[in-house]
Coordinates of C-alpha atoms and ligand atoms in Angstrom, one line a residue:
X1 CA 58.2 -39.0 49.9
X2 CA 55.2 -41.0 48.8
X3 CA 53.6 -40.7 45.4
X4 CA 50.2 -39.8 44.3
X5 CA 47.8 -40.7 41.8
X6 CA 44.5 -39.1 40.7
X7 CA 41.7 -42.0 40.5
X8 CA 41.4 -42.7 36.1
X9 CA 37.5 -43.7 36.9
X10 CA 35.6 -41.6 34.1
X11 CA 33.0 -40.4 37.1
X12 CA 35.1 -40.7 40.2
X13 CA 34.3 -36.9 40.7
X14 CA 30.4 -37.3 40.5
X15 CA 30.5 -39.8 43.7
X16 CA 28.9 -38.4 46.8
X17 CA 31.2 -39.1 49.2
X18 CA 32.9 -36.7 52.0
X19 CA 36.4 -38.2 50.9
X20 CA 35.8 -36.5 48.0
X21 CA 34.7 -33.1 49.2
X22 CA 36.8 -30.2 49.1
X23 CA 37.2 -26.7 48.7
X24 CA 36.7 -23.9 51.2
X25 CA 32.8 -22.7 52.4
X26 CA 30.6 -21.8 49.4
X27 CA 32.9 -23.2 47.0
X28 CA 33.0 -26.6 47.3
X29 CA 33.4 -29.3 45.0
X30 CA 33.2 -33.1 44.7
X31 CA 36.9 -34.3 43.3
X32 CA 38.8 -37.1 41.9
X33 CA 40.1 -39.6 44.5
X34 CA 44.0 -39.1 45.2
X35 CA 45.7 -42.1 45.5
X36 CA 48.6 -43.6 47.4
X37 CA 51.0 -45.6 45.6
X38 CA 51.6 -48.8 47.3
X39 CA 48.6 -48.5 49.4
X40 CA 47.9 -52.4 49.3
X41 CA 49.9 -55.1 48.8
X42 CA 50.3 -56.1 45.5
X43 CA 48.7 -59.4 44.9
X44 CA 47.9 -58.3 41.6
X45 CA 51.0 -56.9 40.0
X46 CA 52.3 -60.1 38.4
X47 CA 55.7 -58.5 36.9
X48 CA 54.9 -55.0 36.2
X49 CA 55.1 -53.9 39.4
X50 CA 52.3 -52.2 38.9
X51 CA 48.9 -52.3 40.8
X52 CA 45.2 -51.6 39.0
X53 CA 44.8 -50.3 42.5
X54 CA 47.5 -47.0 42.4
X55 CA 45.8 -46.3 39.6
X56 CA 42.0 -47.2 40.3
X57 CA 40.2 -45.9 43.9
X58 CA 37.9 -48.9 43.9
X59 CA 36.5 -51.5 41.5
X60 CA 33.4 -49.2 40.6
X61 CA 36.1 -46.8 39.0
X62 CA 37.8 -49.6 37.4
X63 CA 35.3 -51.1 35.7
X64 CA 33.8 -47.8 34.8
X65 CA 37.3 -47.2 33.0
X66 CA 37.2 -50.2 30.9
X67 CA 33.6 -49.9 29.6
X68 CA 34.3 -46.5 28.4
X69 CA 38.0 -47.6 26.7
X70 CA 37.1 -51.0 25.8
X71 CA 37.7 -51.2 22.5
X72 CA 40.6 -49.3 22.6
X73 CA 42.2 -51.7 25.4
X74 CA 41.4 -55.2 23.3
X75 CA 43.4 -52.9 20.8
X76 CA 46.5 -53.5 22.5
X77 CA 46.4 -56.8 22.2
X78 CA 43.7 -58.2 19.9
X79 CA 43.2 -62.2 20.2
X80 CA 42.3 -64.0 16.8
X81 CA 42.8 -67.4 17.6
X82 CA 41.8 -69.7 20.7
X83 CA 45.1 -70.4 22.9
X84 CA 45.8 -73.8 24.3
X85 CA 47.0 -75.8 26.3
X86 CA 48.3 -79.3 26.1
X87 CA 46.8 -81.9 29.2
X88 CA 46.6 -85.3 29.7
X89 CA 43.4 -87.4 29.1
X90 CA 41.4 -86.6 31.7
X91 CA 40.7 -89.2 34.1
X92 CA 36.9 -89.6 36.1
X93 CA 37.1 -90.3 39.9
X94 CA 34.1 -92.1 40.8
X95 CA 34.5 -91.6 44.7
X96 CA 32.0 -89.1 45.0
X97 CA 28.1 -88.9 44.1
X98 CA 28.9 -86.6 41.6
X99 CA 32.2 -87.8 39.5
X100 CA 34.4 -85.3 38.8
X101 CA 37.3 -85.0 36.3
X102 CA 41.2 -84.6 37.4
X103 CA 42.9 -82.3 34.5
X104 CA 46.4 -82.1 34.5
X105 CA 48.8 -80.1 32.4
X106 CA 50.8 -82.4 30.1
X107 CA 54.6 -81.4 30.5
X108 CA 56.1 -79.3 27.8
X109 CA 58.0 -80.8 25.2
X110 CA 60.6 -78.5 24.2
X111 CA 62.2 -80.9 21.7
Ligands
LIG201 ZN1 37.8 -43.3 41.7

């Protein structure tokens, strides 16, 4: 049995499409998109196992999402200070017309 989610976009309902039509005559409505768990593969789950996309209908929805909950997503996990991360000292390569910089991550010392 597969599982379903209902689309979080704040105005998934408002979109007129005739996926999102239902009802019977004279009372129809425009609803929320029900999604398919699993419907893509998951490029995008890192190690959650979790997709944006069983959760999400489409990017529209998405980014509707995190404009109305932004602040309270940064929230989570608030960032105070730059990160960084070590390389070695760049190095130009002349071959082309325009030079171009090789960047390369300096091995970890874990001494
Ligand atoms: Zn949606």
């Amino acid at each position: 049995m597969s599982n379903y989610n209902w689309c979080h976009g704040p105005e998934c309902h408002t979109n007129h499409t005739l996926s999102r039509i239902r009802g019977s005559k004279g009372n129809k409505v425009l609803r929320t998109i029900k999604i398919k768990q699993g419907r893509y593969n998951y490029y995008d789950r890192g190690n959650n196992q979790v997709s944006m996309w069983d959760y999400f209908c489409n990017q529209s929805c998405l980014m509707d999402f995190i404009r109305l909950h932004l602040t309270s997503i940064i929230a989570i996990q608030p960032r105070r200070e730059p990160l960084e991360t070590k390389i070695k000292d760049p190095v130009k390569n002349t071959e082309y017309i325009y030079p171009q910089w090789t960047i390369e991550k300096k091995a970890v010392d874990n001494a």
